[in-house]
């Protein structure tokens, strides 16, 4: 199936749905997370921070108690930073092309934001901003989130979410890290997630005005290196004169 997308150049360009992203991408971006699970209202820690890529908008956000019904599906975990939803690159980078999207490192994990974070005016000294929502970007990326890249595809025919294998690289490796955070059916069963043991409601510290890609979002404290104190010599009594 082909989708017509309007671009700035004369004439319309025909683009495949693969370029515009998998069927679960738009439902993922439009889902509300970190709300009480309507299916398990009486259970504790029922916050919805999971999403089933196979069921997409048919299931919506899931809590850890919903996982047994999706044990044969691909489930990803959504996290939060500065009250915005994020996902780890190790989970989404193997499924879609996240090129041109600003990445951040929080708690030693590289992440991307799901949706834009509009900013009235860029910070002082900022030279690079998101092409869609004008969010200040610390690095030379074009978009601040997956949603903004999706919006940019309306006029830029070169953008795509389809992963193109590079020369000398098989289709299984894309350089985005291991898939340890991707919850495939086998990993769900092996880790015991069918019994409701899941990392619930992880939130991270504020990411504004911090480094990206090269280190944690918050400044680190230098190690306290104390020199061992030297032991004084044995005191000697002054000679006694009568």
mmCIF file of C-alpha atoms in Angstrom:
data_model
loop_
_atom_site.group_PDB
_atom_site.id
_atom_site.type_symbol
_atom_site.label_atom_id
_atom_site.label_comp_id
_atom_site.label_asym_id
_atom_site.label_seq_id
_atom_site.Cartn_x
_atom_site.Cartn_y
_atom_site.Cartn_z
ATOM 1 C CA UNK A 1 0.000 0.000 0.000
ATOM 2 C CA UNK A 2 1.296 3.446 -0.971
ATOM 3 C CA UNK A 3 0.709 6.687 0.918
ATOM 4 C CA UNK A 4 0.753 10.109 -0.699
ATOM 5 C CA UNK A 5 2.745 12.688 1.262
ATOM 6 C CA UNK A 6 2.872 16.366 0.358
ATOM 7 C CA UNK A 7 6.371 17.849 -0.041
ATOM 8 C CA UNK A 8 7.766 21.229 -0.916
ATOM 9 C CA UNK A 9 9.051 20.200 -4.312
ATOM 10 C CA UNK A 10 6.602 20.313 -7.248
ATOM 11 C CA UNK A 11 4.457 17.227 -7.588
ATOM 12 C CA UNK A 12 3.587 14.566 -5.075
ATOM 13 C CA UNK A 13 5.945 11.863 -3.962
ATOM 14 C CA UNK A 14 4.819 8.326 -3.351
ATOM 15 C CA UNK A 15 6.206 6.855 -0.141
ATOM 16 C CA UNK A 16 5.791 3.414 1.349
ATOM 17 C CA UNK A 17 4.275 2.803 4.759
ATOM 18 C CA UNK A 18 7.602 1.305 5.776
ATOM 19 C CA UNK A 19 9.211 4.725 5.393
ATOM 20 C CA UNK A 20 6.472 6.351 7.480
ATOM 21 C CA UNK A 21 6.985 3.916 10.343
ATOM 22 C CA UNK A 22 5.495 0.631 11.568
ATOM 23 C CA UNK A 23 1.773 0.418 12.438
ATOM 24 C CA UNK A 24 2.478 0.720 16.174
ATOM 25 C CA UNK A 25 4.441 3.989 15.992
ATOM 26 C CA UNK A 26 1.547 6.471 15.899
ATOM 27 C CA UNK A 27 -0.465 4.641 18.591
ATOM 28 C CA UNK A 28 2.652 4.608 20.787
ATOM 29 C CA UNK A 29 3.136 8.357 20.402
ATOM 30 C CA UNK A 30 -0.518 9.046 21.172
ATOM 31 C CA UNK A 31 -0.868 6.805 24.232
ATOM 32 C CA UNK A 32 -1.084 8.227 27.754
ATOM 33 C CA UNK A 33 1.278 6.496 30.160
ATOM 34 C CA UNK A 34 1.832 6.558 33.928
ATOM 35 C CA UNK A 35 -1.863 6.453 34.736
ATOM 36 C CA UNK A 36 -3.635 3.845 36.914
ATOM 37 C CA UNK A 37 -4.500 0.710 35.001
ATOM 38 C CA UNK A 38 -8.279 0.554 34.388
ATOM 39 C CA UNK A 39 -8.134 -3.244 34.257
ATOM 40 C CA UNK A 40 -6.504 -3.544 37.705
ATOM 41 C CA UNK A 41 -7.798 -0.580 39.744
ATOM 42 C CA UNK A 42 -7.683 -2.348 43.112
ATOM 43 C CA UNK A 43 -4.075 -3.568 42.877
ATOM 44 C CA UNK A 44 -1.063 -1.658 44.130
ATOM 45 C CA UNK A 45 1.635 -0.426 41.745
ATOM 46 C CA UNK A 46 -0.750 -0.584 38.808
ATOM 47 C CA UNK A 47 0.839 2.280 36.894
ATOM 48 C CA UNK A 48 0.784 1.831 33.101
ATOM 49 C CA UNK A 49 4.290 2.145 31.703
ATOM 50 C CA UNK A 50 4.325 -0.707 29.174
ATOM 51 C CA UNK A 51 3.216 -0.937 25.549
ATOM 52 C CA UNK A 52 2.554 -3.981 23.356
ATOM 53 C CA UNK A 53 3.812 -3.442 19.821
ATOM 54 C CA UNK A 54 1.739 -6.337 18.491
ATOM 55 C CA UNK A 55 -1.560 -5.056 19.891
ATOM 56 C CA UNK A 56 -0.751 -1.329 19.548
ATOM 57 C CA UNK A 57 -3.810 0.883 20.050
ATOM 58 C CA UNK A 58 -6.069 -2.135 20.610
ATOM 59 C CA UNK A 59 -4.528 -2.617 24.068
ATOM 60 C CA UNK A 60 -3.196 0.843 24.906
ATOM 61 C CA UNK A 61 -0.906 1.339 27.884
ATOM 62 C CA UNK A 62 -0.338 -1.714 30.072
ATOM 63 C CA UNK A 63 0.693 -2.293 33.668
ATOM 64 C CA UNK A 64 2.820 -5.172 34.938
ATOM 65 C CA UNK A 65 -0.294 -7.193 35.769
ATOM 66 C CA UNK A 66 -1.366 -7.038 32.104
ATOM 67 C CA UNK A 67 1.817 -8.692 30.847
ATOM 68 C CA UNK A 68 0.629 -12.344 31.193
ATOM 69 C CA UNK A 69 -1.961 -11.659 28.484
ATOM 70 C CA UNK A 70 0.847 -10.548 26.138
ATOM 71 C CA UNK A 71 3.511 -13.139 26.907
ATOM 72 C CA UNK A 72 3.886 -14.025 23.209
ATOM 73 C CA UNK A 73 4.064 -10.385 22.112
ATOM 74 C CA UNK A 74 6.759 -7.740 21.905
ATOM 75 C CA UNK A 75 6.404 -5.452 24.949
ATOM 76 C CA UNK A 76 8.468 -2.300 25.491
ATOM 77 C CA UNK A 77 8.819 -0.168 28.615
ATOM 78 C CA UNK A 78 8.257 3.585 28.704
ATOM 79 C CA UNK A 79 10.138 5.746 31.180
ATOM 80 C CA UNK A 80 9.917 9.369 32.220
ATOM 81 C CA UNK A 81 12.271 12.312 32.328
ATOM 82 C CA UNK A 82 11.158 15.844 33.224
ATOM 83 C CA UNK A 83 7.530 14.683 33.082
ATOM 84 C CA UNK A 84 7.937 13.567 29.465
ATOM 85 C CA UNK A 85 7.800 10.023 28.115
ATOM 86 C CA UNK A 86 11.035 8.483 26.833
ATOM 87 C CA UNK A 87 12.152 5.113 25.543
ATOM 88 C CA UNK A 88 15.565 3.529 25.513
ATOM 89 C CA UNK A 89 17.481 3.500 22.239
ATOM 90 C CA UNK A 90 18.376 -0.141 22.881
ATOM 91 C CA UNK A 91 14.648 -0.957 22.587
ATOM 92 C CA UNK A 92 13.463 1.246 19.734
ATOM 93 C CA UNK A 93 16.690 1.635 17.743
ATOM 94 C CA UNK A 94 16.468 -1.913 16.399
ATOM 95 C CA UNK A 95 12.907 -1.413 15.204
ATOM 96 C CA UNK A 96 12.949 1.990 13.499
ATOM 97 C CA UNK A 97 15.534 4.419 12.159
ATOM 98 C CA UNK A 98 15.991 7.180 14.740
ATOM 99 C CA UNK A 99 18.486 9.173 12.687
ATOM 100 C CA UNK A 100 18.290 12.981 13.092
ATOM 101 C CA UNK A 101 16.619 12.619 16.522
ATOM 102 C CA UNK A 102 18.431 14.035 19.553
ATOM 103 C CA UNK A 103 19.493 11.355 22.017
ATOM 104 C CA UNK A 104 20.299 11.789 25.692
ATOM 105 C CA UNK A 105 22.059 9.690 28.304
ATOM 106 C CA UNK A 106 20.247 9.287 31.604
ATOM 107 C CA UNK A 107 21.412 6.874 34.284
ATOM 108 C CA UNK A 108 23.920 5.383 31.839
ATOM 109 C CA UNK A 109 21.170 4.558 29.316
ATOM 110 C CA UNK A 110 20.731 6.312 25.974
ATOM 111 C CA UNK A 111 17.136 7.444 25.402
ATOM 112 C CA UNK A 112 14.953 9.420 22.996
ATOM 113 C CA UNK A 113 11.796 11.383 23.757
ATOM 114 C CA UNK A 114 8.526 10.173 22.267
ATOM 115 C CA UNK A 115 6.902 13.533 21.581
ATOM 116 C CA UNK A 116 7.930 17.145 21.159
ATOM 117 C CA UNK A 117 8.450 19.563 24.020
ATOM 118 C CA UNK A 118 7.516 22.994 22.653
ATOM 119 C CA UNK A 119 9.675 25.840 23.840
ATOM 120 C CA UNK A 120 8.597 29.485 23.553
ATOM 121 C CA UNK A 121 12.114 30.728 22.887
ATOM 122 C CA UNK A 122 15.481 28.996 22.897
ATOM 123 C CA UNK A 123 17.892 29.420 25.739
ATOM 124 C CA UNK A 124 20.709 31.928 25.738
ATOM 125 C CA UNK A 125 23.524 30.991 23.410
ATOM 126 C CA UNK A 126 21.581 28.141 21.753
ATOM 127 C CA UNK A 127 22.370 27.743 18.064
ATOM 128 C CA UNK A 128 20.447 24.575 17.218
ATOM 129 C CA UNK A 129 16.720 23.939 17.729
ATOM 130 C CA UNK A 130 14.148 21.330 16.745
ATOM 131 C CA UNK A 131 12.667 22.034 13.321
ATOM 132 C CA UNK A 132 9.137 21.341 14.585
ATOM 133 C CA UNK A 133 8.722 22.565 18.178
ATOM 134 C CA UNK A 134 11.793 24.853 18.471
ATOM 135 C CA UNK A 135 13.158 22.927 21.464
ATOM 136 C CA UNK A 136 16.803 23.776 22.138
ATOM 137 C CA UNK A 137 19.106 20.926 21.137
ATOM 138 C CA UNK A 138 22.597 20.515 22.597
ATOM 139 C CA UNK A 139 23.873 18.706 19.507
ATOM 140 C CA UNK A 140 23.504 19.060 15.756
ATOM 141 C CA UNK A 141 20.305 17.020 15.396
ATOM 142 C CA UNK A 142 17.189 18.121 13.524
ATOM 143 C CA UNK A 143 14.458 16.880 15.858
ATOM 144 C CA UNK A 144 13.983 16.553 19.601
ATOM 145 C CA UNK A 145 11.702 13.500 19.509
ATOM 146 C CA UNK A 146 10.250 10.713 17.395
ATOM 147 C CA UNK A 147 6.997 12.644 17.041
ATOM 148 C CA UNK A 148 8.772 15.698 15.660
ATOM 149 C CA UNK A 149 10.630 13.573 13.122
ATOM 150 C CA UNK A 150 7.286 12.145 12.046
ATOM 151 C CA UNK A 151 6.021 15.697 11.569
ATOM 152 C CA UNK A 152 9.098 16.630 9.542
ATOM 153 C CA UNK A 153 8.439 13.799 7.102
ATOM 154 C CA UNK A 154 5.485 15.755 5.708
ATOM 155 C CA UNK A 155 7.804 17.992 3.700
ATOM 156 C CA UNK A 156 11.170 16.195 3.689
ATOM 157 C CA UNK A 157 11.085 13.113 1.428
ATOM 158 C CA UNK A 158 14.559 12.007 2.561
ATOM 159 C CA UNK A 159 13.399 11.179 6.107
ATOM 160 C CA UNK A 160 12.442 7.614 6.890
ATOM 161 C CA UNK A 161 11.800 5.300 9.822
ATOM 162 C CA UNK A 162 12.782 2.236 7.797
ATOM 163 C CA UNK A 163 16.133 0.735 8.784
ATOM 164 C CA UNK A 164 18.434 0.363 5.792
ATOM 165 C CA UNK A 165 21.283 -2.134 6.338
ATOM 166 C CA UNK A 166 24.664 -0.554 5.674
ATOM 167 C CA UNK A 167 27.279 -2.074 3.426
ATOM 168 C CA UNK A 168 29.251 -4.743 5.239
ATOM 169 C CA UNK A 169 26.612 -4.914 7.967
ATOM 170 C CA UNK A 170 23.950 -7.559 8.283
ATOM 171 C CA UNK A 171 20.321 -6.685 8.944
ATOM 172 C CA UNK A 172 20.585 -7.728 12.566
ATOM 173 C CA UNK A 173 23.110 -5.110 13.684
ATOM 174 C CA UNK A 174 22.436 -1.402 13.603
ATOM 175 C CA UNK A 175 24.946 -0.089 16.096
ATOM 176 C CA UNK A 176 22.394 1.021 18.666
ATOM 177 C CA UNK A 177 23.469 -1.347 21.386
ATOM 178 C CA UNK A 178 22.292 -4.667 22.713
ATOM 179 C CA UNK A 179 18.687 -5.773 22.846
ATOM 180 C CA UNK A 180 18.795 -6.550 26.557
ATOM 181 C CA UNK A 181 15.979 -4.079 27.186
ATOM 182 C CA UNK A 182 13.713 -5.411 24.462
ATOM 183 C CA UNK A 183 11.134 -7.720 26.016
ATOM 184 C CA UNK A 184 10.649 -10.483 23.467
ATOM 185 C CA UNK A 185 8.387 -13.427 24.396
ATOM 186 C CA UNK A 186 11.345 -15.611 25.360
ATOM 187 C CA UNK A 187 12.842 -12.925 27.581
ATOM 188 C CA UNK A 188 9.496 -12.253 29.208
ATOM 189 C CA UNK A 189 9.193 -15.872 30.247
ATOM 190 C CA UNK A 190 12.851 -16.187 31.239
ATOM 191 C CA UNK A 191 12.748 -13.087 33.436
ATOM 192 C CA UNK A 192 9.487 -14.137 35.073
ATOM 193 C CA UNK A 193 7.476 -11.141 33.834
ATOM 194 C CA UNK A 194 4.444 -13.386 33.373
ATOM 195 C CA UNK A 195 4.114 -13.325 37.160
ATOM 196 C CA UNK A 196 3.928 -9.542 37.270
ATOM 197 C CA UNK A 197 7.563 -8.852 38.171
ATOM 198 C CA UNK A 198 8.336 -5.812 36.062
ATOM 199 C CA UNK A 199 10.230 -2.587 36.539
ATOM 200 C CA UNK A 200 7.364 -0.282 37.404
ATOM 201 C CA UNK A 201 7.195 3.446 36.897
ATOM 202 C CA UNK A 202 10.845 4.344 36.506
ATOM 203 C CA UNK A 203 11.477 8.076 36.489
ATOM 204 C CA UNK A 204 14.730 9.882 36.017
ATOM 205 C CA UNK A 205 16.162 13.177 37.083
ATOM 206 C CA UNK A 206 15.767 16.429 35.168
ATOM 207 C CA UNK A 207 17.573 16.502 31.855
ATOM 208 C CA UNK A 208 17.436 20.193 30.937
ATOM 209 C CA UNK A 209 20.710 22.000 30.361
ATOM 210 C CA UNK A 210 22.823 18.883 30.685
ATOM 211 C CA UNK A 211 25.115 16.959 28.434
ATOM 212 C CA UNK A 212 23.856 14.493 25.861
ATOM 213 C CA UNK A 213 25.322 11.333 24.409
ATOM 214 C CA UNK A 214 28.612 11.599 26.258
ATOM 215 C CA UNK A 215 27.575 11.264 29.871
ATOM 216 C CA UNK A 216 24.836 11.451 32.468
ATOM 217 C CA UNK A 217 22.250 14.194 32.297
ATOM 218 C CA UNK A 218 23.174 15.492 35.728
ATOM 219 C CA UNK A 219 26.710 16.580 36.676
ATOM 220 C CA UNK A 220 28.691 14.094 38.630
ATOM 221 C CA UNK A 221 30.532 14.800 41.895
ATOM 222 C CA UNK A 222 34.306 14.250 41.728
ATOM 223 C CA UNK A 223 35.555 11.440 43.946
ATOM 224 C CA UNK A 224 36.770 12.399 47.382
ATOM 225 C CA UNK A 225 40.418 11.416 47.469
ATOM 226 C CA UNK A 226 41.750 11.902 50.971
ATOM 227 C CA UNK A 227 45.443 11.633 51.630
ATOM 228 C CA UNK A 228 46.371 9.494 54.594
ATOM 229 C CA UNK A 229 47.524 11.638 57.493
ATOM 230 C CA UNK A 230 51.115 11.217 58.570
ATOM 231 C CA UNK A 231 51.615 9.877 62.051
ATOM 232 C CA UNK A 232 53.548 12.196 64.298
ATOM 233 C CA UNK A 233 56.685 11.018 66.020
ATOM 234 C CA UNK A 234 56.805 9.890 69.637
ATOM 235 C CA UNK A 235 57.024 12.949 71.920
ATOM 236 C CA UNK A 236 60.116 13.199 74.156
ATOM 237 C CA UNK A 237 60.151 14.857 77.607
ATOM 238 C CA UNK A 238 62.479 17.766 78.036
ATOM 239 C CA UNK A 239 65.479 17.103 80.351
ATOM 240 C CA UNK A 240 64.845 17.956 83.994
ATOM 241 C CA UNK A 241 67.195 20.401 85.669
ATOM 242 C CA UNK A 242 67.233 20.637 89.478
#
